[in-house]
CSV table of C-alpha atoms and ligand atoms in Angstrom, one decimal:
chain,number,residue,atom,x,y,z
A,1,MET,CA,98.8,45.1,47.8
A,2,ARG,CA,99.2,41.3,47.6
A,3,ILE,CA,98.0,38.7,50.1
A,4,ALA,CA,98.4,35.0,50.5
A,5,VAL,CA,95.6,33.2,52.3
A,6,THR,CA,95.8,29.8,54.1
A,7,GLY,CA,92.4,28.1,54.6
A,8,ALA,CA,91.3,30.0,51.5
A,9,SER,CA,88.8,27.3,50.5
A,10,GLY,CA,86.9,27.7,53.8
A,11,PHE,CA,83.9,29.8,54.7
A,12,VAL,CA,86.0,32.9,55.7
A,13,GLY,CA,88.8,32.3,53.2
A,14,ARG,CA,86.4,32.5,50.3
A,15,ALA,CA,84.9,35.7,51.6
A,16,VAL,CA,88.4,37.2,52.0
A,17,LEU,CA,89.1,36.3,48.3
A,18,ARG,CA,85.8,37.9,47.2
A,19,ALA,CA,86.6,41.0,49.2
A,20,ALA,CA,90.1,41.2,47.8
A,21,ALA,CA,88.8,40.9,44.2
A,22,ASP,CA,86.3,43.7,44.9
A,23,ALA,CA,89.0,45.9,46.3
A,24,GLY,CA,91.5,45.2,43.6
A,25,VAL,CA,93.9,43.4,46.0
A,26,ALA,CA,95.8,40.5,44.4
A,27,ALA,CA,95.1,37.4,46.4
A,28,VAL,CA,96.6,33.9,46.2
A,29,GLY,CA,94.6,31.1,48.0
A,30,LEU,CA,96.4,28.0,49.2
A,31,ALA,CA,94.6,24.7,48.4
A,32,ARG,CA,95.4,21.1,49.3
A,33,SER,CA,93.0,19.4,46.8
A,34,GLY,CA,91.5,19.9,43.4
A,35,GLU,CA,88.1,20.5,45.1
A,36,ALA,CA,89.6,23.2,47.4
A,37,ALA,CA,91.4,24.8,44.4
A,38,ALA,CA,88.1,25.0,42.5
A,39,ARG,CA,86.5,26.8,45.5
A,40,VAL,CA,89.4,29.3,45.6
A,41,GLU,CA,89.1,30.0,41.9
A,42,ALA,CA,85.3,30.4,42.1
A,43,ALA,CA,85.9,33.0,44.8
A,44,GLY,CA,88.2,35.0,42.6
A,45,GLY,CA,91.6,34.0,44.0
A,46,ALA,CA,94.7,32.7,42.2
A,47,VAL,CA,95.5,29.1,43.3
A,48,ALA,CA,98.7,27.9,44.9
A,49,ARG,CA,98.6,24.2,45.4
A,50,ILE,CA,100.3,22.9,48.6
A,51,ALA,CA,100.8,19.3,49.8
A,52,ALA,CA,100.6,20.2,53.5
A,53,LEU,CA,101.0,23.0,56.0
A,54,ASP,CA,104.8,22.8,56.2
A,55,ALA,CA,107.3,25.6,55.7
A,56,ALA,CA,108.9,24.2,52.5
A,57,ALA,CA,105.5,23.9,50.8
A,58,LEU,CA,104.2,27.3,52.0
A,59,ALA,CA,107.2,29.6,51.3
A,60,PRO,CA,106.9,29.6,47.5
A,61,ALA,CA,103.2,30.4,47.8
A,62,PHE,CA,104.0,33.3,50.1
A,63,ALA,CA,106.6,34.9,47.7
A,64,ASP,CA,105.9,38.6,47.0
A,65,ALA,CA,103.0,38.8,49.5
A,66,ASP,CA,102.7,41.9,51.7
A,67,ALA,CA,100.8,39.9,54.2
A,68,VAL,CA,99.8,36.3,55.0
A,69,VAL,CA,96.3,35.7,56.1
A,70,HIS,CA,96.4,32.5,58.2
A,71,LEU,CA,93.0,30.9,58.5
A,72,ALA,CA,93.7,27.2,58.0
A,73,GLN,CA,92.7,25.3,61.1
A,74,VAL,CA,90.6,22.5,62.5
A,75,GLY,CA,87.8,23.2,65.0
A,76,ALA,CA,87.6,19.5,66.0
A,77,GLU,CA,90.0,16.6,65.9
A,78,ARG,CA,88.7,14.3,63.1
A,79,ARG,CA,90.2,12.0,60.4
A,80,GLY,CA,93.7,12.1,61.9
A,81,GLN,CA,93.9,16.0,61.9
A,82,THR,CA,95.0,17.1,65.4
A,83,TYR,CA,95.0,20.6,67.0
A,84,ALA,CA,98.8,20.1,67.7
A,85,ALA,CA,99.6,19.3,64.0
A,86,VAL,CA,97.3,21.8,62.3
A,87,ASN,CA,96.6,24.7,64.6
A,88,VAL,CA,99.9,24.8,66.4
A,89,GLU,CA,102.5,23.2,64.1
A,90,GLY,CA,100.7,24.7,61.1
A,91,THR,CA,101.1,28.2,62.6
A,92,ARG,CA,104.8,27.5,63.3
A,93,ALA,CA,105.2,26.5,59.6
A,94,VAL,CA,103.4,29.7,58.5
A,95,ILE,CA,105.8,31.7,60.6
A,96,ALA,CA,108.9,30.0,59.2
A,97,ALA,CA,107.6,30.3,55.6
A,98,ALA,CA,106.8,33.9,56.1
A,99,ARG,CA,110.3,34.6,57.3
A,100,ALA,CA,111.8,32.6,54.4
A,101,ALA,CA,109.7,34.4,51.8
A,102,GLY,CA,110.4,37.8,53.4
A,103,VAL,CA,106.8,38.5,54.4
A,104,ARG,CA,106.6,40.8,57.4
A,105,ARG,CA,103.0,40.6,58.4
A,106,VAL,CA,100.6,37.8,59.4
A,107,VAL,CA,96.8,38.3,60.0
A,108,PHE,CA,95.5,35.4,62.1
A,109,TYR,CA,92.0,34.2,63.1
A,110,SER,CA,92.0,32.9,66.7
A,111,GLY,CA,88.9,32.4,68.8
A,112,LEU,CA,87.0,34.7,71.2
A,113,GLY,CA,87.0,32.1,74.0
A,114,VAL,CA,90.8,32.3,74.2
A,115,ALA,CA,90.5,35.4,76.4
A,116,HIS,CA,88.9,33.4,79.1
A,117,TYR,CA,90.8,30.2,78.9
A,118,GLY,CA,91.0,28.8,82.4
A,119,MET,CA,88.4,31.2,83.6
A,120,ARG,CA,85.3,29.8,82.1
A,121,GLU,CA,84.3,26.1,81.6
A,122,HIS,CA,83.5,26.2,77.9
A,123,CYS,CA,86.6,28.3,77.1
A,124,THR,CA,88.9,25.8,78.7
A,125,ASN,CA,89.4,23.0,76.2
A,126,PRO,CA,92.1,21.7,73.8
A,127,TYR,CA,90.7,23.7,70.9
A,128,PHE,CA,91.0,27.1,72.6
A,129,LEU,CA,94.4,26.1,74.1
A,130,SER,CA,95.7,25.4,70.6
A,131,LYS,CA,94.6,28.8,69.4
A,132,LEU,CA,96.3,30.4,72.5
A,133,ARG,CA,99.5,28.5,71.6
A,134,ALA,CA,99.3,29.6,68.0
A,135,GLU,CA,98.8,33.3,69.1
A,136,GLN,CA,101.9,32.9,71.4
A,137,GLU,CA,104.0,31.5,68.6
A,138,LEU,CA,103.0,34.5,66.5
A,139,PHE,CA,103.7,37.0,69.3
A,140,GLU,CA,107.2,35.6,69.7
A,141,SER,CA,107.9,35.5,66.0
A,142,GLY,CA,109.1,39.0,65.6
A,143,LEU,CA,106.7,39.4,62.7
A,144,GLN,CA,104.0,42.1,62.5
A,145,VAL,CA,101.0,40.2,63.9
A,146,PHE,CA,97.4,41.1,63.8
A,147,VAL,CA,95.1,38.7,65.7
A,148,PHE,CA,91.3,38.6,65.3
A,149,ARG,CA,89.4,36.7,68.0
A,150,PRO,CA,86.0,35.9,66.3
A,151,SER,CA,82.7,35.3,67.8
A,152,TYR,CA,80.3,33.5,65.5
A,153,ILE,CA,80.9,34.5,61.8
A,154,PHE,CA,77.6,34.6,60.0
A,155,GLY,CA,76.5,34.8,56.3
A,156,PRO,CA,75.7,33.1,53.1
A,157,GLY,CA,77.3,29.7,52.9
A,158,GLY,CA,77.5,29.1,56.6
A,159,GLU,CA,76.4,25.8,58.1
A,160,LEU,CA,73.9,27.0,60.7
A,161,VAL,CA,71.5,28.8,58.3
A,162,PRO,CA,70.2,25.8,56.3
A,163,ALA,CA,70.0,23.7,59.4
A,164,LEU,CA,67.9,26.4,61.2
A,165,LEU,CA,65.7,27.0,58.2
A,166,ALA,CA,64.9,23.2,58.0
A,167,GLU,CA,64.1,23.1,61.7
A,168,LEU,CA,61.8,26.1,61.5
A,169,ALA,CA,60.0,24.7,58.5
A,170,ARG,CA,59.5,21.4,60.5
A,171,GLY,CA,58.2,23.5,63.4
A,172,ALA,CA,60.7,22.0,65.9
A,173,VAL,CA,63.9,23.8,66.8
A,174,THR,CA,66.4,22.2,69.1
A,175,ARG,CA,68.1,24.4,71.6
A,176,ILE,CA,70.8,23.3,74.0
A,177,GLY,CA,69.9,24.3,77.5
A,178,ASP,CA,68.1,27.6,78.2
A,179,GLY,CA,69.9,29.5,75.4
A,180,ALA,CA,71.0,32.2,77.9
A,181,TYR,CA,74.6,32.0,76.6
A,182,ARG,CA,75.5,34.9,74.5
A,183,MET,CA,77.2,35.4,71.1
A,184,GLN,CA,77.9,38.4,68.9
A,185,PRO,CA,77.6,37.4,65.3
A,186,ILE,CA,79.6,39.3,62.7
A,187,ALA,CA,78.9,39.3,59.0
A,188,VAL,CA,81.4,37.3,57.0
A,189,ALA,CA,81.6,40.1,54.5
A,190,ASP,CA,82.6,42.5,57.3
A,191,ALA,CA,85.1,40.0,58.7
A,192,ALA,CA,86.7,39.8,55.2
A,193,ARG,CA,86.9,43.5,54.7
A,194,LEU,CA,88.5,43.8,58.2
A,195,VAL,CA,91.2,41.3,57.1
A,196,LEU,CA,92.1,43.6,54.2
A,197,ARG,CA,92.3,46.6,56.5
A,198,ALA,CA,94.5,44.6,58.9
A,199,ALA,CA,96.8,43.6,56.1
A,200,ALA,CA,97.3,47.2,55.2
A,201,VAL,CA,97.1,49.4,58.3
A,202,PRO,CA,100.4,50.6,59.8
A,203,PHE,CA,101.3,49.2,63.3
A,204,VAL,CA,104.2,48.1,65.2
A,205,VAL,CA,103.2,46.1,68.3
A,206,PRO,CA,100.9,43.1,67.9
A,207,TYR,CA,97.2,44.0,67.6
A,208,VAL,CA,94.5,41.8,69.1
A,209,PHE,CA,90.9,42.6,68.2
A,210,ASP,CA,87.6,41.0,69.2
A,211,LEU,CA,85.9,40.1,65.9
A,212,VAL,CA,82.3,40.7,66.9
A,213,GLY,CA,79.2,42.1,65.3
A,214,PRO,CA,77.3,45.2,66.5
A,215,GLU,CA,74.9,43.4,68.8
A,216,PRO,CA,75.5,40.9,71.6
A,217,ILE,CA,72.6,38.5,71.8
A,218,THR,CA,71.7,35.4,73.7
A,219,TYR,CA,71.2,32.2,71.6
A,220,ALA,CA,67.6,32.1,72.7
A,221,ALA,CA,67.0,35.6,71.4
A,222,PHE,CA,69.0,34.9,68.3
A,223,LEU,CA,66.6,32.1,67.4
A,224,GLU,CA,63.6,34.4,67.8
A,225,ARG,CA,65.3,37.0,65.6
A,226,PHE,CA,66.2,34.4,63.0
A,227,ALA,CA,62.6,33.1,62.9
A,228,ALA,CA,61.2,36.6,62.6
A,229,VAL,CA,63.5,37.5,59.7
A,230,ALA,CA,62.8,34.2,58.0
A,231,ARG,CA,59.0,34.9,58.2
A,232,ARG,CA,59.5,38.4,56.8
A,233,ALA,CA,61.4,36.7,53.9
A,234,GLY,CA,58.4,34.5,53.3
A,235,ARG,CA,59.9,31.3,54.7
A,236,PRO,CA,57.9,28.9,56.8
A,237,ALA,CA,59.1,29.5,60.3
A,238,THR,CA,57.4,28.2,63.4
A,239,LEU,CA,59.6,28.7,66.4
A,240,HIS,CA,58.7,25.8,68.7
A,241,VAL,CA,61.7,25.2,70.9
A,242,GLU,CA,62.7,21.7,72.1
A,243,GLU,CA,65.3,22.1,74.8
A,244,ILE,CA,67.8,19.4,75.4
A,245,PRO,CA,70.0,19.5,78.5
A,246,VAL,CA,73.6,20.9,78.1
A,247,GLU,CA,75.1,17.8,79.7
A,248,GLN,CA,73.2,15.4,77.4
A,249,ALA,CA,74.4,17.3,74.2
A,250,LEU,CA,78.0,17.3,75.5
A,251,ARG,CA,77.8,13.6,76.4
A,252,GLU,CA,76.5,12.8,72.9
A,253,ALA,CA,79.1,15.0,71.3
A,254,ARG,CA,81.9,13.3,73.1
A,255,ALA,CA,80.5,9.9,72.3
A,256,GLY,CA,80.7,10.5,68.5
A,257,GLY,CA,79.0,13.8,67.7
A,258,TRP,CA,75.9,15.8,68.5
A,259,ARG,CA,74.3,16.5,65.1
A,260,GLY,CA,77.7,16.2,63.6
A,261,MET,CA,79.3,18.6,66.1
A,262,ALA,CA,82.2,17.6,68.4
A,263,ALA,CA,82.3,18.6,72.0
A,264,ASP,CA,84.8,21.4,71.3
A,265,GLU,CA,82.5,22.8,68.6
A,266,LEU,CA,79.6,22.8,71.0
A,267,ALA,CA,81.8,24.7,73.5
A,268,CYS,CA,82.2,27.5,71.0
A,269,LEU,CA,78.5,27.9,71.0
A,270,LEU,CA,78.1,27.6,74.8
A,271,CYS,CA,81.1,29.7,75.8
A,272,ASP,CA,79.1,32.8,76.3
A,273,GLU,CA,81.6,35.2,74.9
A,274,VAL,CA,80.9,38.8,73.7
A,275,GLY,CA,83.3,41.7,73.0
A,276,ASP,CA,83.8,45.3,72.1
A,277,ALA,CA,83.0,46.2,68.5
A,278,GLY,CA,84.2,49.8,68.8
A,279,PRO,CA,87.8,49.1,67.7
A,280,LEU,CA,86.5,47.2,64.7
A,281,ARG,CA,84.3,50.1,63.6
A,282,ALA,CA,87.4,52.4,63.8
A,283,LEU,CA,89.5,49.9,61.8
A,284,LEU,CA,86.9,49.5,59.2
A,285,GLY,CA,86.0,53.2,59.1
A,286,ALA,CA,82.4,52.3,58.8
A,287,GLU,CA,79.5,50.8,60.7
A,288,LEU,CA,79.2,47.0,60.9
A,289,THR,CA,76.3,45.3,59.2
A,290,PRO,CA,73.3,45.1,61.6
A,291,LEU,CA,72.3,41.6,62.7
A,292,ASP,CA,68.9,41.5,61.0
A,293,ALA,CA,70.5,42.4,57.7
A,294,VAL,CA,73.2,39.7,58.1
A,295,ILE,CA,70.5,37.1,58.8
A,296,ALA,CA,68.4,38.3,55.9
A,297,SER,CA,71.3,38.0,53.4
A,298,ALA,CA,72.2,34.5,54.7
A,299,ILE,CA,68.6,33.4,54.3
A,300,ALA,CA,68.2,34.9,50.8
A,301,ALA,CA,71.2,32.8,49.7
A,302,GLU,CA,69.4,29.5,50.7
A,303,PRO,CA,67.0,27.8,48.2
A,304,ALA,CA,63.4,27.9,49.3
A,305,THR,CA,62.2,24.5,50.6
W,401,LIG,N1,83.4,30.4,61.2
W,401,LIG,C1,83.3,30.9,62.4
W,401,LIG,O1,82.2,31.2,62.9
W,401,LIG,C2,84.6,31.0,63.2
W,401,LIG,C3,84.5,31.4,64.6
W,401,LIG,C4,85.6,31.5,65.3
W,401,LIG,C5,86.9,31.4,64.7
W,401,LIG,N2,86.9,31.1,63.4
W,401,LIG,C6,88.3,30.9,62.8
W,401,LIG,O2,88.3,31.5,61.5
W,401,LIG,C7,89.1,30.7,60.6
W,401,LIG,C8,88.4,30.3,59.4
W,401,LIG,O3,87.2,29.6,59.7
W,401,LIG,P1,86.3,29.0,58.7
W,401,LIG,O4,84.9,29.0,59.2
W,401,LIG,O5,86.5,29.6,57.3
W,401,LIG,O6,86.8,27.5,58.6
W,401,LIG,P2,86.5,26.3,57.6
W,401,LIG,O7,85.3,26.7,56.7
W,401,LIG,O8,86.4,25.0,58.3
W,401,LIG,O9,87.8,26.3,56.7
W,401,LIG,C9,89.0,25.7,57.2
W,401,LIG,C10,90.1,25.9,56.2
W,401,LIG,O10,91.3,25.3,56.7
W,401,LIG,C11,91.8,24.4,55.8
W,401,LIG,N3,92.6,23.4,56.4
W,401,LIG,C12,92.1,22.5,57.4
W,401,LIG,N4,93.1,21.7,57.8
W,401,LIG,C13,94.2,22.0,57.0
W,401,LIG,C14,95.5,21.4,56.9
W,401,LIG,N5,95.9,20.4,57.6
W,401,LIG,N6,96.3,22.0,56.0
W,401,LIG,C15,95.9,23.0,55.2
W,401,LIG,N7,94.7,23.5,55.3
W,401,LIG,C16,93.8,23.0,56.2
W,401,LIG,C17,90.6,23.9,55.0
W,401,LIG,O11,91.1,23.4,53.7
W,401,LIG,P3,90.3,22.2,52.9
W,401,LIG,O12,89.2,22.9,52.1
W,401,LIG,O13,91.4,21.6,52.1
W,401,LIG,O14,89.8,21.2,54.0
W,401,LIG,C18,89.8,25.1,54.9
W,401,LIG,O15,90.2,25.9,53.8
W,401,LIG,C19,89.6,29.5,61.4
W,401,LIG,O16,90.9,29.8,61.9
W,401,LIG,C20,88.6,29.5,62.6
W,401,LIG,O17,89.2,29.0,63.8
W,401,LIG,C21,85.8,30.9,62.6
């Protein structure tokens, strides 16, 4: 099997390339810059340089692929990158290029909040709408489409882990609101292996899967679990929570960023979305990695402070 991966230099993309290398699957990773190309190579992928997410640039990189794994996206509108241009038009370009290159299958990462767009406050924003539009473009494309709707994807190299470790070491962890909103973190290594299954499994109608881990958990409980695993790993971890009101965090995020996060990125944390992991277990043919093991491996990858 041969796959072509957009967004290959990102957190999930690199894990997909590593999983492909382990499984003996040929993978080409698309990269816009020299820096991105180096990350693709380090993760074991062959590099295809592209100038932009447009069909003419993408089609040659998709040649001979059995499936395109489309991960390139923006989770916030920064530095001139818009949801319309990247998440929606980029997906249209991927569809056109897949057709031109004769690729029949696209595996796409959407967002878990899409399922409740218009039904819940934090699912109803331009980011989730752009993912919904991208899904619709794919469903109408006539291609074989496999959509994953991820909860939080967790593992070595993620952004949350070093930030939380630093806060625990300082003894002051900021939590937005009461932390009662839920999430269902999935190991990035499991997410990557599921991509390879989706690229290969036979199907006809579009598939839509929740991409969730084995255990739904509130953010407040997640912080406690994270601190407990960190302590077991010998890290300094005092969980003293400092709560800031949801409205204040959102106001600051809209006014320029709350700790570097845009309002739509905060919404992904606050959206209180969980799902059914059963279909994923069946697709993977194995159990998903338990939450404590995922946290432990992510912490182990961080240098001791
Ligand atoms: N991580 C999560 O917890 C999570 C949760 C829900 C959904 N997802 C979905 O999973 C997918 C992968 O997420 P991730 O965490 O791996 O994201 P990421 O680390 O931010 O990586 C994003 C990737 O997209 C590429 N990209 C961005 N704008 C582009 C453009 N205009 N043209 C071409 N490439 C572009 C980036 O390339 P450069 O390196 O060149 O910038 C990078 O390779 C995304 O679709 C995301 O929506 C992730």
